[in-house]
mmCIF file of C-alpha atoms and ligand atoms in Angstrom:
data_model
loop_
_atom_site.group_PDB
_atom_site.id
_atom_site.type_symbol
_atom_site.label_atom_id
_atom_site.label_comp_id
_atom_site.label_asym_id
_atom_site.label_seq_id
_atom_site.Cartn_x
_atom_site.Cartn_y
_atom_site.Cartn_z
ATOM 1 C CA MET A 1 114.350 98.034 128.605
ATOM 2 C CA THR A 2 114.813 94.260 130.832
ATOM 3 C CA THR A 3 117.704 93.095 129.803
ATOM 4 C CA THR A 4 116.039 89.383 130.215
ATOM 5 C CA PRO A 5 115.998 87.789 126.724
ATOM 6 C CA THR A 6 112.626 85.841 126.561
ATOM 7 C CA LEU A 7 112.354 82.707 124.526
ATOM 8 C CA LEU A 8 109.824 82.904 121.749
ATOM 9 C CA THR A 9 107.928 80.606 120.039
ATOM 10 C CA ILE A 10 108.392 79.097 116.212
ATOM 11 C CA GLU A 11 104.235 78.952 114.776
ATOM 12 C CA PRO A 12 103.499 77.041 110.843
ATOM 13 C CA LEU A 13 102.350 79.542 109.348
ATOM 14 C CA THR A 14 98.857 79.434 108.540
ATOM 15 C CA ARG A 15 96.056 81.197 106.625
ATOM 16 C CA GLU A 16 94.102 81.340 110.338
ATOM 17 C CA ALA A 17 96.587 82.346 112.466
ATOM 18 C CA PHE A 18 98.303 84.872 110.616
ATOM 19 C CA ALA A 19 94.932 87.207 109.759
ATOM 20 C CA PRO A 20 95.519 89.682 112.104
ATOM 21 C CA PHE A 21 98.113 90.283 110.474
ATOM 22 C CA GLY A 22 97.621 90.166 106.667
ATOM 23 C CA ASP A 23 96.884 87.771 104.154
ATOM 24 C CA VAL A 24 99.197 84.842 103.370
ATOM 25 C CA ILE A 25 99.887 83.968 99.590
ATOM 26 C CA GLN A 26 99.815 80.475 99.026
ATOM 27 C CA ALA A 27 98.242 77.659 95.831
ATOM 28 C CA ASP A 28 96.228 75.753 97.771
ATOM 29 C CA ASP A 29 92.497 74.509 98.250
ATOM 30 C CA ALA A 30 91.437 77.610 100.558
ATOM 31 C CA ALA A 31 92.649 80.159 97.551
ATOM 32 C CA ASN A 32 89.724 81.353 95.526
ATOM 33 C CA HIS A 33 90.822 79.245 92.039
ATOM 34 C CA PHE A 34 89.524 78.577 88.952
ATOM 35 C CA THR A 35 91.402 77.443 85.801
ATOM 36 C CA ILE A 36 92.352 79.663 82.592
ATOM 37 C CA ASN A 37 93.574 79.726 79.570
ATOM 38 C CA GLU A 38 91.891 76.951 77.738
ATOM 39 C CA GLY A 39 92.782 74.268 80.299
ATOM 40 C CA ASN A 40 96.390 75.678 80.701
ATOM 41 C CA THR A 41 96.689 77.591 83.730
ATOM 42 C CA GLU A 42 95.056 77.021 87.480
ATOM 43 C CA ARG A 43 94.268 81.020 88.306
ATOM 44 C CA TYR A 44 94.367 81.109 91.981
ATOM 45 C CA HIS A 45 92.982 84.307 91.974
ATOM 46 C CA ASP A 46 93.533 87.935 94.418
ATOM 47 C CA LEU A 47 95.259 86.910 97.237
ATOM 48 C CA ALA A 48 96.563 89.683 99.207
ATOM 49 C CA ARG A 49 94.659 92.935 99.767
ATOM 50 C CA ILE A 50 97.720 95.340 98.180
ATOM 51 C CA ASP A 51 97.660 99.164 100.156
ATOM 52 C CA PRO A 52 99.381 101.341 98.643
ATOM 53 C CA GLY A 53 97.952 104.163 100.615
ATOM 54 C CA GLU A 54 95.824 106.920 99.126
ATOM 55 C CA ASP A 55 99.331 108.728 97.809
ATOM 56 C CA GLY A 56 101.333 105.907 96.593
ATOM 57 C CA ARG A 57 101.998 103.748 94.045
ATOM 58 C CA ALA A 58 102.505 99.554 94.556
ATOM 59 C CA ILE A 59 105.726 98.907 93.260
ATOM 60 C CA VAL A 60 108.126 95.343 92.743
ATOM 61 C CA SER A 61 110.917 94.858 94.095
ATOM 62 C CA ILE A 62 113.401 91.738 94.589
ATOM 63 C CA PHE A 63 114.976 92.256 98.294
ATOM 64 C CA ARG A 64 118.403 89.054 98.324
ATOM 65 C CA GLY A 65 118.238 88.281 101.837
ATOM 66 C CA LEU A 66 121.272 86.876 103.111
ATOM 67 C CA PRO A 67 120.663 84.094 105.775
ATOM 68 C CA ARG A 68 119.801 84.601 109.600
ATOM 69 C CA THR A 69 121.846 82.612 111.969
ATOM 70 C CA LEU A 70 120.252 80.918 114.880
ATOM 71 C CA PRO A 71 119.051 81.827 117.748
ATOM 72 C CA PHE A 72 118.546 85.101 116.756
ATOM 73 C CA THR A 73 117.721 87.530 119.155
ATOM 74 C CA VAL A 74 114.902 89.816 117.907
ATOM 75 C CA THR A 75 115.713 93.826 119.117
ATOM 76 C CA MET A 76 113.386 95.704 117.090
ATOM 77 C CA MET A 77 110.403 96.020 115.232
ATOM 78 C CA GLU A 78 108.888 98.924 111.965
ATOM 79 C CA ARG A 79 106.016 99.548 110.556
ATOM 80 C CA HIS A 80 104.939 100.931 107.259
ATOM 81 C CA PRO A 81 101.793 103.100 108.927
ATOM 82 C CA LYS A 82 101.223 104.295 105.042
ATOM 83 C CA ALA A 83 101.157 100.993 103.415
ATOM 84 C CA SER A 84 101.059 97.385 102.779
ATOM 85 C CA GLN A 85 104.552 95.712 101.843
ATOM 86 C CA ALA A 86 104.332 91.755 100.690
ATOM 87 C CA PHE A 87 106.880 88.785 100.394
ATOM 88 C CA ILE A 88 106.524 85.848 97.688
ATOM 89 C CA PRO A 89 109.597 83.750 97.670
ATOM 90 C CA LEU A 90 111.763 83.105 95.395
ATOM 91 C CA SER A 91 114.492 80.494 96.178
ATOM 92 C CA GLY A 92 112.011 77.622 97.641
ATOM 93 C CA ARG A 93 113.330 77.627 100.687
ATOM 94 C CA PRO A 94 112.291 78.679 104.756
ATOM 95 C CA TYR A 95 112.087 82.072 105.885
ATOM 96 C CA LEU A 96 110.576 83.352 109.108
ATOM 97 C CA VAL A 97 108.312 86.403 109.945
ATOM 98 C CA VAL A 98 108.121 87.762 112.935
ATOM 99 C CA VAL A 99 104.998 90.214 113.702
ATOM 100 C CA ALA A 100 102.432 92.229 116.376
ATOM 101 C CA ASP A 101 99.279 93.192 116.679
ATOM 102 C CA PRO A 102 99.346 97.313 115.461
ATOM 103 C CA ALA A 103 97.053 98.437 117.453
ATOM 104 C CA SER A 104 100.222 99.521 119.741
ATOM 105 C CA ARG A 105 104.144 99.342 120.159
ATOM 106 C CA PRO A 106 104.948 95.801 120.542
ATOM 107 C CA ALA A 107 106.190 94.007 122.675
ATOM 108 C CA VAL A 108 108.562 90.803 123.060
ATOM 109 C CA ALA A 109 105.312 88.840 124.595
ATOM 110 C CA ASP A 110 103.222 89.817 122.035
ATOM 111 C CA LEU A 111 105.203 89.012 119.520
ATOM 112 C CA ARG A 112 104.487 85.888 117.010
ATOM 113 C CA VAL A 113 107.012 83.952 115.095
ATOM 114 C CA PHE A 114 106.215 82.202 112.299
ATOM 115 C CA LEU A 115 107.946 79.971 110.106
ATOM 116 C CA CYS A 116 106.976 79.980 106.554
ATOM 117 C CA ARG A 117 107.907 77.507 103.535
ATOM 118 C CA GLY A 118 109.470 78.499 100.308
ATOM 119 C CA ASP A 119 106.228 77.924 99.002
ATOM 120 C CA GLN A 120 103.672 80.354 101.199
ATOM 121 C CA GLY A 121 104.127 84.424 101.072
ATOM 122 C CA VAL A 122 102.991 87.419 103.331
ATOM 123 C CA ASN A 123 101.727 90.151 103.217
ATOM 124 C CA TYR A 124 101.657 92.079 105.775
ATOM 125 C CA ALA A 125 98.698 95.282 106.002
ATOM 126 C CA ARG A 126 99.304 98.571 107.210
ATOM 127 C CA GLY A 127 100.583 99.182 110.112
ATOM 128 C CA VAL A 128 101.445 96.015 111.181
ATOM 129 C CA TRP A 129 104.569 95.499 112.852
ATOM 130 C CA HIS A 130 107.600 93.319 111.928
ATOM 131 C CA HIS A 131 110.847 92.046 112.257
ATOM 132 C CA PRO A 132 112.543 92.721 108.644
ATOM 133 C CA LEU A 133 113.523 89.847 106.257
ATOM 134 C CA LEU A 134 114.723 87.004 107.510
ATOM 135 C CA ALA A 135 115.506 84.424 105.304
ATOM 136 C CA LEU A 136 117.280 81.063 106.019
ATOM 137 C CA GLU A 137 119.560 78.225 105.135
ATOM 138 C CA ALA A 138 121.113 80.002 102.154
ATOM 139 C CA VAL A 139 121.178 84.018 100.594
ATOM 140 C CA SER A 140 117.350 83.735 98.989
ATOM 141 C CA ASP A 141 115.415 86.334 96.288
ATOM 142 C CA PHE A 142 111.847 87.404 97.218
ATOM 143 C CA LEU A 143 109.708 89.304 94.854
ATOM 144 C CA ILE A 144 108.561 92.545 97.629
ATOM 145 C CA VAL A 145 105.655 94.455 96.333
ATOM 146 C CA ASP A 146 105.163 97.680 98.699
ATOM 147 C CA ARG A 147 104.249 101.389 98.617
ATOM 148 C CA SER A 148 106.138 104.101 96.364
ATOM 149 C CA GLY A 149 105.162 107.451 97.808
ATOM 150 C CA PRO A 150 105.506 110.692 99.497
ATOM 151 C CA GLY A 151 106.625 111.178 103.740
ATOM 152 C CA GLU A 152 107.743 108.999 105.895
ATOM 153 C CA ASN A 153 106.560 104.985 105.338
ATOM 154 C CA CYS A 154 108.853 102.969 108.662
ATOM 155 C CA ASP A 155 108.479 103.069 112.506
ATOM 156 C CA VAL A 156 111.097 101.512 113.828
ATOM 157 C CA VAL A 157 111.298 100.649 117.909
ATOM 158 C CA PRO A 158 113.180 98.664 120.524
ATOM 159 C CA MET A 159 111.828 96.339 121.957
ATOM 160 C CA ASP A 160 111.498 96.801 126.134
ATOM 161 C CA ALA A 161 113.343 93.272 126.168
ATOM 162 C CA PRO A 162 115.376 90.854 123.726
ATOM 163 C CA GLY A 163 113.132 88.319 122.007
ATOM 164 C CA VAL A 164 114.879 85.033 121.324
ATOM 165 C CA ILE A 165 114.376 82.994 117.814
ATOM 166 C CA PRO A 166 115.775 79.544 119.350
ATOM 167 C CA VAL A 167 117.108 76.756 116.297
ATOM 168 C CA THR A 168 114.043 75.590 114.439
ATOM 169 C CA ASP A 169 114.489 71.413 114.354
HETATM 170 N N1 UGC B 201 113.451 98.362 104.580
HETATM 171 C C1 UGC B 201 113.139 97.806 103.754
HETATM 172 O O1 UGC B 201 113.143 97.917 102.672
HETATM 173 N N2 UGC B 201 112.314 96.007 104.537
HETATM 174 C C2 UGC B 201 111.427 96.120 105.022
HETATM 175 O O2 UGC B 201 110.819 97.302 104.929
HETATM 176 C C3 UGC B 201 111.446 94.748 105.615
HETATM 177 O O3 UGC B 201 110.666 94.392 106.005
HETATM 178 O O4 UGC B 201 112.760 94.463 104.978
HETATM 179 NI NI1 NI B 202 109.075 96.380 106.337
#
Protein backbone atom coordinates (compact mmCIF):
# COMPACT_ATOMS: atom_id res chain seq x y z
CA MET A 1 0.00 0.00 0.00
CA THR A 2 1.39 3.43 -0.90
CA THR A 3 1.34 5.86 2.01
CA THR A 4 0.41 8.98 0.10
CA PRO A 5 -3.04 9.97 1.42
CA THR A 6 -5.77 10.94 -1.03
CA LEU A 7 -8.07 13.78 0.00
CA LEU A 8 -11.64 12.60 -0.58
CA THR A 9 -14.50 14.80 -1.78
CA ILE A 10 -17.73 14.86 0.22
CA GLU A 11 -20.94 14.89 -1.83
CA PRO A 12 -24.49 15.50 -0.59
CA LEU A 13 -26.56 12.32 -0.58
CA THR A 14 -29.11 12.13 -3.39
CA ARG A 15 -31.02 9.14 -4.80
CA GLU A 16 -29.47 9.70 -8.20
CA ALA A 17 -25.88 9.86 -7.00
CA PHE A 18 -26.32 6.87 -4.65
CA ALA A 19 -28.21 4.71 -7.17
CA PRO A 20 -25.17 2.57 -8.17
CA PHE A 21 -24.76 1.59 -4.50
CA GLY A 22 -28.32 1.08 -3.28
CA ASP A 23 -31.29 3.06 -2.06
CA VAL A 24 -31.85 6.33 -0.21
CA ILE A 25 -34.59 5.98 2.43
CA GLN A 26 -36.25 9.39 2.60
CA ALA A 27 -39.80 10.68 3.00
CA ASP A 28 -39.94 13.22 0.19
CA ASP A 29 -42.12 13.91 -2.82
CA ALA A 30 -39.84 11.86 -5.07
CA ALA A 31 -40.91 8.74 -3.13
CA ASN A 32 -44.06 6.76 -3.89
CA HIS A 33 -46.34 8.12 -1.15
CA PHE A 34 -50.07 8.08 -0.44
CA THR A 35 -52.48 8.85 2.36
CA ILE A 36 -53.83 6.09 4.63
CA ASN A 37 -55.65 5.75 7.97
CA GLU A 38 -58.56 8.01 6.93
CA GLY A 39 -56.20 10.86 6.14
CA ASN A 40 -54.22 10.71 9.37
CA THR A 41 -51.05 9.19 7.92
CA GLU A 42 -48.92 9.53 4.78
CA ARG A 43 -47.23 6.28 3.71
CA TYR A 44 -43.86 6.58 1.98
CA HIS A 45 -43.94 3.20 0.34
CA ASP A 46 -41.35 0.55 -0.52
CA LEU A 47 -38.28 2.77 -0.19
CA ALA A 48 -35.55 0.13 -0.24
CA ARG A 49 -34.92 -3.32 -1.63
CA ILE A 50 -34.21 -5.40 1.50
CA ASP A 51 -32.31 -8.48 0.34
CA PRO A 52 -31.58 -11.08 3.09
CA GLY A 53 -30.24 -13.55 0.51
CA GLU A 54 -31.60 -16.94 -0.46
CA ASP A 55 -30.69 -18.58 2.88
CA GLY A 56 -30.97 -15.65 5.27
CA ARG A 57 -33.58 -13.86 7.33
CA ALA A 58 -34.04 -10.07 7.51
CA ILE A 59 -33.42 -8.78 11.04
CA VAL A 60 -33.81 -5.41 12.72
CA SER A 61 -31.13 -4.09 15.11
CA ILE A 62 -29.97 -0.77 16.55
CA PHE A 63 -26.39 0.46 16.22
CA ARG A 64 -25.38 3.06 18.81
CA GLY A 65 -22.39 4.72 17.11
CA LEU A 66 -19.78 6.91 18.74
CA PRO A 67 -19.04 10.05 16.74
CA ARG A 68 -16.02 9.93 14.45
CA THR A 69 -13.45 12.72 14.49
CA LEU A 70 -12.75 14.55 11.23
CA PRO A 71 -10.50 14.50 9.34
CA PHE A 72 -11.01 10.74 9.21
CA THR A 73 -8.71 8.38 7.38
CA VAL A 74 -10.27 5.46 5.51
CA THR A 75 -7.89 2.51 5.60
CA MET A 76 -10.35 -0.36 5.03
CA MET A 77 -13.66 -1.18 3.42
CA GLU A 78 -16.10 -4.05 3.87
CA ARG A 79 -18.95 -5.66 1.98
CA HIS A 80 -21.73 -8.12 2.71
CA PRO A 81 -21.76 -10.58 -0.20
CA LYS A 82 -24.92 -12.38 0.91
CA ALA A 83 -27.30 -9.53 1.66
CA SER A 84 -28.16 -5.82 1.75
CA GLN A 85 -27.68 -3.62 4.82
CA ALA A 86 -29.80 -0.57 5.66
CA PHE A 87 -29.02 2.26 8.09
CA ILE A 88 -31.86 4.54 9.20
CA PRO A 89 -30.81 7.37 11.56
CA LEU A 90 -32.87 7.64 14.75
CA SER A 91 -31.07 10.54 16.40
CA GLY A 92 -31.65 13.14 13.69
CA ARG A 93 -27.97 13.87 13.19
CA PRO A 94 -25.92 13.85 9.99
CA TYR A 95 -23.52 11.00 9.26
CA LEU A 96 -21.18 9.92 6.49
CA VAL A 97 -21.18 6.94 4.19
CA VAL A 98 -18.23 5.81 2.08
CA VAL A 99 -18.99 3.43 -0.77
CA ALA A 100 -17.39 1.83 -3.82
CA ASP A 101 -18.64 -0.22 -6.73
CA PRO A 102 -19.23 -3.91 -5.92
CA ALA A 103 -17.68 -5.05 -9.20
CA SER A 104 -14.06 -4.92 -8.05
CA ARG A 105 -11.80 -4.51 -5.06
CA PRO A 106 -12.03 -0.83 -4.03
CA ALA A 107 -9.12 1.48 -4.69
CA VAL A 108 -8.93 4.84 -2.98
CA ALA A 109 -9.59 6.52 -6.33
CA ASP A 110 -12.94 4.68 -6.49
CA LEU A 111 -14.27 5.85 -3.12
CA ARG A 112 -17.41 8.00 -2.98
CA VAL A 113 -18.15 9.88 0.23
CA PHE A 114 -21.69 11.13 0.95
CA LEU A 115 -22.85 13.44 3.72
CA CYS A 116 -26.26 12.15 4.83
CA ARG A 117 -28.82 14.29 6.64
CA GLY A 118 -30.46 13.04 9.81
CA ASP A 119 -33.68 12.36 7.84
CA GLN A 120 -31.98 10.26 5.16
CA GLY A 121 -31.33 6.54 5.47
CA VAL A 122 -29.29 4.36 3.12
CA ASN A 123 -29.60 0.75 2.03
CA TYR A 124 -26.37 -0.79 0.72
CA ALA A 125 -27.24 -3.27 -1.99
CA ARG A 126 -25.75 -6.77 -1.66
CA GLY A 127 -21.98 -6.74 -2.13
CA VAL A 128 -21.52 -2.96 -2.17
CA TRP A 129 -18.23 -1.92 -0.57
CA HIS A 130 -18.74 0.47 2.32
CA HIS A 131 -17.00 1.73 5.44
CA PRO A 132 -18.47 0.76 8.83
CA LEU A 133 -20.74 3.30 10.46
CA LEU A 134 -19.46 6.87 10.49
CA ALA A 135 -21.62 8.75 12.97
CA LEU A 136 -20.93 12.46 13.51
CA GLU A 137 -21.32 15.13 16.26
CA ALA A 138 -22.56 12.89 19.14
CA VAL A 139 -23.47 9.30 20.03
CA SER A 140 -26.15 8.39 17.46
CA ASP A 141 -28.58 5.52 17.10
CA PHE A 142 -29.37 3.88 13.76
CA LEU A 143 -32.01 1.29 12.94
CA ILE A 144 -30.32 -1.47 10.95
CA VAL A 145 -32.03 -3.91 8.61
CA ASP A 146 -29.66 -6.64 7.47
CA ARG A 147 -29.26 -10.42 7.48
CA SER A 148 -29.00 -13.30 9.88
CA GLY A 149 -28.13 -16.65 8.35
CA PRO A 150 -25.50 -19.27 7.73
CA GLY A 151 -22.03 -18.54 6.43
CA GLU A 152 -19.75 -15.56 6.54
CA ASN A 153 -21.32 -12.33 5.31
CA CYS A 154 -18.56 -9.77 5.74
CA ASP A 155 -15.50 -9.35 3.50
CA VAL A 156 -12.93 -6.81 4.70
CA VAL A 157 -10.11 -5.35 2.60
CA PRO A 158 -7.37 -2.84 3.39
CA MET A 159 -7.21 0.18 1.13
CA ASP A 160 -4.38 0.50 -1.39
CA ALA A 161 -3.76 3.99 -0.02
CA PRO A 162 -5.33 6.00 2.79
CA GLY A 163 -8.31 8.17 1.91
CA VAL A 164 -8.80 11.26 4.05
CA ILE A 165 -12.29 12.63 4.69
CA PRO A 166 -11.83 16.34 5.46
CA VAL A 167 -13.58 18.40 8.09
CA THR A 168 -17.05 19.32 6.88
CA ASP A 169 -17.96 23.00 7.00
N1 LIG B 1 -20.24 -5.21 11.72
C1 LIG B 1 -21.39 -4.66 11.45
O1 LIG B 1 -22.44 -5.28 11.59
N2 LIG B 1 -21.39 -3.35 10.98
C2 LIG B 1 -20.93 -3.08 9.68
O2 LIG B 1 -21.50 -4.02 8.79
C3 LIG B 1 -21.29 -1.69 9.24
O3 LIG B 1 -21.53 -1.48 8.02
O4 LIG B 1 -21.29 -0.80 10.12
NI1 LIG C 1 -21.69 -3.20 6.89
